[in-house]
XYZ file of C-alpha atoms in Angstrom:
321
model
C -88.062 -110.548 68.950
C -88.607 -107.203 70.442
C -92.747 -106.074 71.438
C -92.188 -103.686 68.367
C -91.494 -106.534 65.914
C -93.809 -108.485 67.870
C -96.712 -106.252 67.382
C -96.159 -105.417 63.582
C -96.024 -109.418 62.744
C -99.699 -109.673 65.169
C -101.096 -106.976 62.940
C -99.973 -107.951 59.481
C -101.056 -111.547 60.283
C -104.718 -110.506 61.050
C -104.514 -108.136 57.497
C -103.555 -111.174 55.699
C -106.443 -113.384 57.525
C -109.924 -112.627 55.167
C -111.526 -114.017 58.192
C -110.270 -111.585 60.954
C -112.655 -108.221 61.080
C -110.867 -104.945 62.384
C -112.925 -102.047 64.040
C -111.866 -98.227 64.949
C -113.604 -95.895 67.226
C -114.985 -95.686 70.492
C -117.639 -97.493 72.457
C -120.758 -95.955 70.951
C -119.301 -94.699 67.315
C -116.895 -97.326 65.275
C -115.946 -98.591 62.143
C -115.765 -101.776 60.805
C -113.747 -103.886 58.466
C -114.126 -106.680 56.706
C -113.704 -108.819 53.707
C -115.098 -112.109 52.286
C -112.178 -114.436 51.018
C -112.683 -114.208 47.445
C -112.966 -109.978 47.747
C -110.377 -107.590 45.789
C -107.914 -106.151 48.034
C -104.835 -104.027 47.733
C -101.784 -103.081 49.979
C -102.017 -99.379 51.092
C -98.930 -97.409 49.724
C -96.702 -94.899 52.337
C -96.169 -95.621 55.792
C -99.575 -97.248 56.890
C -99.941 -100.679 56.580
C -103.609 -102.305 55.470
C -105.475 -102.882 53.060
C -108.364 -101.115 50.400
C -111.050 -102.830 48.764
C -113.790 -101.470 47.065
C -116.123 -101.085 49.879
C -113.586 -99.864 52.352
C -110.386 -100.042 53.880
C -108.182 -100.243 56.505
C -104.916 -98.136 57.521
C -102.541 -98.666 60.677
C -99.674 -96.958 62.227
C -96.914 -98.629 64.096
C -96.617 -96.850 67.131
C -94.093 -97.436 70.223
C -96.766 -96.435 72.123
C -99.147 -99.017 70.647
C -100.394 -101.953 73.435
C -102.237 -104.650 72.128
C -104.292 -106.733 74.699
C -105.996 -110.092 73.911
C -109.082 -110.960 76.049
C -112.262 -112.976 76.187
C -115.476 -112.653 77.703
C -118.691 -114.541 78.434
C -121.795 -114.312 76.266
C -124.668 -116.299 77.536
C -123.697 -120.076 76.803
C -120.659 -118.654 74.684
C -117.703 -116.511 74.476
C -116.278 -113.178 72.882
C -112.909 -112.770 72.052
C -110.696 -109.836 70.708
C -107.488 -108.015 70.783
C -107.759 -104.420 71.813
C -105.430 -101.856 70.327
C -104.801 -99.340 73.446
C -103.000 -96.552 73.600
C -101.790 -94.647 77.171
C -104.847 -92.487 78.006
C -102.354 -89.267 77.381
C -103.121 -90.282 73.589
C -105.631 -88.560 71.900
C -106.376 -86.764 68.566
C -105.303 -83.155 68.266
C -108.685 -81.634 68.515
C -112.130 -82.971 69.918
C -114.548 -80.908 67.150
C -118.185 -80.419 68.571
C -119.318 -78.905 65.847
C -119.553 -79.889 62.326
C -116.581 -78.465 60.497
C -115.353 -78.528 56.418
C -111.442 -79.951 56.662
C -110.961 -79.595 53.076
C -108.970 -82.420 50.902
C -108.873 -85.444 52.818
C -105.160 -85.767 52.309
C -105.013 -88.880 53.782
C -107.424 -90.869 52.279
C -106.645 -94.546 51.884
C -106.436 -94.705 48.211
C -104.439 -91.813 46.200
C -107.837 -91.186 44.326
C -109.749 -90.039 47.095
C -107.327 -87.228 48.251
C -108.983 -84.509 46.458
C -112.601 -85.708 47.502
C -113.699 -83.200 50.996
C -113.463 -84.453 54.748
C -116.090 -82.688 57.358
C -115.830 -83.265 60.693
C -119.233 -84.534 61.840
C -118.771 -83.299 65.003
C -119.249 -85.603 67.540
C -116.525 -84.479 69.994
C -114.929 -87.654 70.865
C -111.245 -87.943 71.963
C -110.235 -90.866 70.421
C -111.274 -90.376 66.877
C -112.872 -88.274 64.442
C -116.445 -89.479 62.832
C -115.996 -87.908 59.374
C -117.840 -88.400 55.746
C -116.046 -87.753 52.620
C -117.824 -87.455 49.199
C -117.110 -84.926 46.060
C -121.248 -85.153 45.156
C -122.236 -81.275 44.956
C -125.175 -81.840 46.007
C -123.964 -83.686 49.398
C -121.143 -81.296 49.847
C -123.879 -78.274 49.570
C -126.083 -80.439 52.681
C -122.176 -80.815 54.751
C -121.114 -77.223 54.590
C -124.773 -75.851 55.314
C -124.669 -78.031 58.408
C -121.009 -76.567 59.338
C -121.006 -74.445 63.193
C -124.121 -76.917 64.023
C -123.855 -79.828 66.725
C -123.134 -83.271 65.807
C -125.172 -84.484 62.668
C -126.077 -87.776 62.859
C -125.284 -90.374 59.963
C -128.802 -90.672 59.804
C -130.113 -87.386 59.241
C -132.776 -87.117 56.858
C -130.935 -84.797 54.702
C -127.602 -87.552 54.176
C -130.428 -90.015 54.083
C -131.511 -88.530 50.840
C -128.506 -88.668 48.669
C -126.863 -91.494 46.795
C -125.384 -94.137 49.281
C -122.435 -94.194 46.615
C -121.393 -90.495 46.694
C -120.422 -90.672 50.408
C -117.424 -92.415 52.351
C -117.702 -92.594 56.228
C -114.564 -92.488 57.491
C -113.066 -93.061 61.443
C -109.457 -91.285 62.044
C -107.698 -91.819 65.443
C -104.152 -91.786 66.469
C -103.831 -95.635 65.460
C -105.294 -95.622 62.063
C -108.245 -95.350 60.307
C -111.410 -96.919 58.996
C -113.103 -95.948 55.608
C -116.751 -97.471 54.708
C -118.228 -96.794 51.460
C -121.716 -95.293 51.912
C -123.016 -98.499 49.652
C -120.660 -100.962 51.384
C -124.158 -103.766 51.494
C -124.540 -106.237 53.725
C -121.531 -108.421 54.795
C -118.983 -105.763 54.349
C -117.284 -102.660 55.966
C -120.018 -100.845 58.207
C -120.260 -97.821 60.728
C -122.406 -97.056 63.893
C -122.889 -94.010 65.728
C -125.207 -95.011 69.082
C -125.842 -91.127 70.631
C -127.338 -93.215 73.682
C -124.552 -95.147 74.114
C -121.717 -92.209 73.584
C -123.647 -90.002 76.119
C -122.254 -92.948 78.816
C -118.992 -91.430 78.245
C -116.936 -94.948 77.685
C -114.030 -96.078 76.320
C -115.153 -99.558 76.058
C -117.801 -101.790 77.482
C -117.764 -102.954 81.373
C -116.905 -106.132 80.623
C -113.730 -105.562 78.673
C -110.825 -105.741 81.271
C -108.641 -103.367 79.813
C -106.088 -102.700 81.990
C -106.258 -99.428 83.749
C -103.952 -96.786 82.037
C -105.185 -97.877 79.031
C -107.961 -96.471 75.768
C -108.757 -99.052 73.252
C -109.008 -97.640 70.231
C -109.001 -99.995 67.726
C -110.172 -104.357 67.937
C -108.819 -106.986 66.167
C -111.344 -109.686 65.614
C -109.926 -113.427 64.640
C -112.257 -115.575 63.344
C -114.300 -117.075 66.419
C -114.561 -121.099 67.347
C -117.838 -121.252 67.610
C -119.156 -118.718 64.554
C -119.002 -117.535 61.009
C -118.153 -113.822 60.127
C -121.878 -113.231 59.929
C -122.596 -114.184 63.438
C -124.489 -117.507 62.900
C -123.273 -120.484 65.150
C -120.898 -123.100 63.342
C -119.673 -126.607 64.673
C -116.912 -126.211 67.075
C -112.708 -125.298 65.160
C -110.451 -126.337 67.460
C -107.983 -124.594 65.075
C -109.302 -120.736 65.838
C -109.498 -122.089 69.645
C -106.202 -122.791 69.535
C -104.974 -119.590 67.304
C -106.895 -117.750 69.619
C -105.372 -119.138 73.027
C -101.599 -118.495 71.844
C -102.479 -114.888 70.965
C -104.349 -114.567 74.586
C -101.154 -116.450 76.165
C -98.745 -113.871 74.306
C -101.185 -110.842 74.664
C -103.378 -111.041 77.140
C -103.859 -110.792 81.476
C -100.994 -113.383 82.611
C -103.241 -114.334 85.307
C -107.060 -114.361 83.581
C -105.345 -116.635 81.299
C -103.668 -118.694 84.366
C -107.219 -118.286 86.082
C -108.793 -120.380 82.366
C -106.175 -122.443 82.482
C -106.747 -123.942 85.994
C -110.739 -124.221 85.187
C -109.378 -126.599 82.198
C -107.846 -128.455 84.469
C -103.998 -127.117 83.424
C -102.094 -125.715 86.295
C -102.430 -124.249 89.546
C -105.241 -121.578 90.379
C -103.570 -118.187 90.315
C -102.959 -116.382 93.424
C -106.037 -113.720 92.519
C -109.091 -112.039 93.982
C -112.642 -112.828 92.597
C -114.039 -109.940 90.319
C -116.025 -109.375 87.644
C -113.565 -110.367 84.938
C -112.274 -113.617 86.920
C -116.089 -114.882 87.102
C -116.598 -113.904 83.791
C -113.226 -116.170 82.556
C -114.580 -118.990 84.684
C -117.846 -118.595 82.773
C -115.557 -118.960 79.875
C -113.585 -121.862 80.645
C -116.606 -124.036 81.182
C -118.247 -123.222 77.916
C -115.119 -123.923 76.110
C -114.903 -127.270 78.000
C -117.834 -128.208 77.160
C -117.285 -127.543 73.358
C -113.606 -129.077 74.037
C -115.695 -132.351 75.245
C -118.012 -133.091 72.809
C -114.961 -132.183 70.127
C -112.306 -134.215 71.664
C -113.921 -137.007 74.414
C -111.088 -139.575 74.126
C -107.895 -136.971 74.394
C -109.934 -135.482 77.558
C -109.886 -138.927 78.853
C -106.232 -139.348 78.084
C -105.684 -136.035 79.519
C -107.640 -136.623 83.064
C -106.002 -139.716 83.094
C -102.308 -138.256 83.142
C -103.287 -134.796 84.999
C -104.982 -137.109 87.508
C -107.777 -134.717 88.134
C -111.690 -134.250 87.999
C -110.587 -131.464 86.126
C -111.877 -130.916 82.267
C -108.250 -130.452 80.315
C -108.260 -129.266 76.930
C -108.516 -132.434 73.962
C -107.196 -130.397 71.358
C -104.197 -129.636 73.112
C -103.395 -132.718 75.598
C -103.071 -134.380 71.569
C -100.577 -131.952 70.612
């Protein structure tokens, strides 16, 4: 299977999983998606693949430029984990806006009844995506094009603040996709964030992200985490999203971060690699998935230190399979 097919299968997988959450943006302004199991959801029709539902949606593009990169990274006595959607650094959208601006029709709304409702650029300038709201409400429209040749307006100006949460969409267009989040999405669901602190930093992505160099993340795949539910709160150890996790890190992710875990869970030799912030962070990361691995599995981890014939912690889960 060729990285093309590869990559298409990764994404439609993580569509079809109600438990994997999808954001769009930049470090400082993104989009969110996602879905409780039991939520309404439809395919997107043309090209895009993804999905609608109604408090949001999602829309992709298959690109040959399109690099997806799996990584994790400590979290006080836990772990993160995600798979960035990068593009070459050469990508970007056609035109950075820094001003508020009316783009008419938003043609390429997610769902064929929202391509007559208007698109303004809120004008936040950015160069991987455009921070827009949509809405046909006269009265919103009237407070959008009266703000039009001003700076960024931020999504929580007093004057958006004021109108119906229903009659406006939020929506977060890049080169990769985009994001759409209904104004009264609730708690749970689709959401947006634009941090003006944060986007003043001028990142691509957090410091602790080791995205390779050459590389803009514009979009994260989020699989459902070991250790927690959608909502955040901490959940008895799943060997089952470890291990879903670890083959999409093995197949996606740093050959030799993931070499680098490997060896601190006691499987193989310690990769021929300089200490840096991202190899002490993976250590970090290997022992705090040992120790869930322990208390999960303590009789395959003695089978497993018994055959590996080390003092080092191997993985239960797996040494069973």
């Amino acid at each position: 299977m060729d990285d093309s097919s590869a990559i298409a299968d990764l994404l439609r997988a993580g569509l079809a999983d109600a438990g994997t959450a999808w954001s769009l943006g930049t470090f400082g302004a993104a989009a969110e998606f996602r879905r409780s199991d039991d939520e309404d959801v439809a395919p997107l029709d043309g090209g895009r693949i993804g999905l609608v539902s109604p408090r949001g949606g999602i829309g992709l593009c298959l690109s040959d430029a399109l690099v997806p990169f799996a990584y994790e990274t400590a979290l006080g006595e836990t772990w993160s984990h995600a798979v960035a959607l990068c593009l070459p650094e050469a990508e970007e959208i056609a035109e950075a806006r820094s001003a508020v601006t009316a783009l008419g029709a938003d043609s390429e709304a997610l769902r064929a009844e929202d391509r007559d409702a208007l698109l303004f650029d809120l004008g936040f300038g950015l160069r991987t995506c455009v921070v827009g709201l949509r809405t046909r409400d006269p009265d919103a429209v009237d407070v959008l094009r009266g703000s039009c040749g001003t700076p960024a307006l931020d999504p929580q100006d007093p004057r958006l603040a004021a109108l119906p949460r229903s009659a406006l969409t939020f929506v977060f267009d890049g080169p990769i996709g985009r994001i759409e989040v209904a104004g009264d999405a609730g708690a749970g669901g689709p959401r947006a964030h634009v941090v003006a602190s944060v986007l003043r930093l001028g990142r691509t992505h957090p410091a602790t992200a080791p995205i390779p160099a050459g590389l803009v993340p514009h979009a994260h795949m989020l699989p459902p985490h070991p250790c927690k539910d959608a909502s955040g709160t901490a959940i008895p150890f799943d060997p089952a999203r470890h291990d879903a996790f670890q083959a999409l890190l093995a197949r996606w992710g740093d050959p030799a971060l993931f070499a680098l875990k490997q060896h601190g869970l006691g499987q193989g030799e310690r990769p021929n690699r300089m200490p840096d912030r991202w190899s002490r962070s993976v250590e970090k990361v290997a022992q705090a998935q040992a120790e869930r691995l322990r208390a999960c599995c303590p009789q395959a981890e003695e089978v497993a230190q018994d055959q590996s014939g080390t003092g080092q912690v191997v993985s239960g889960h797996q040494a069973l399979s």
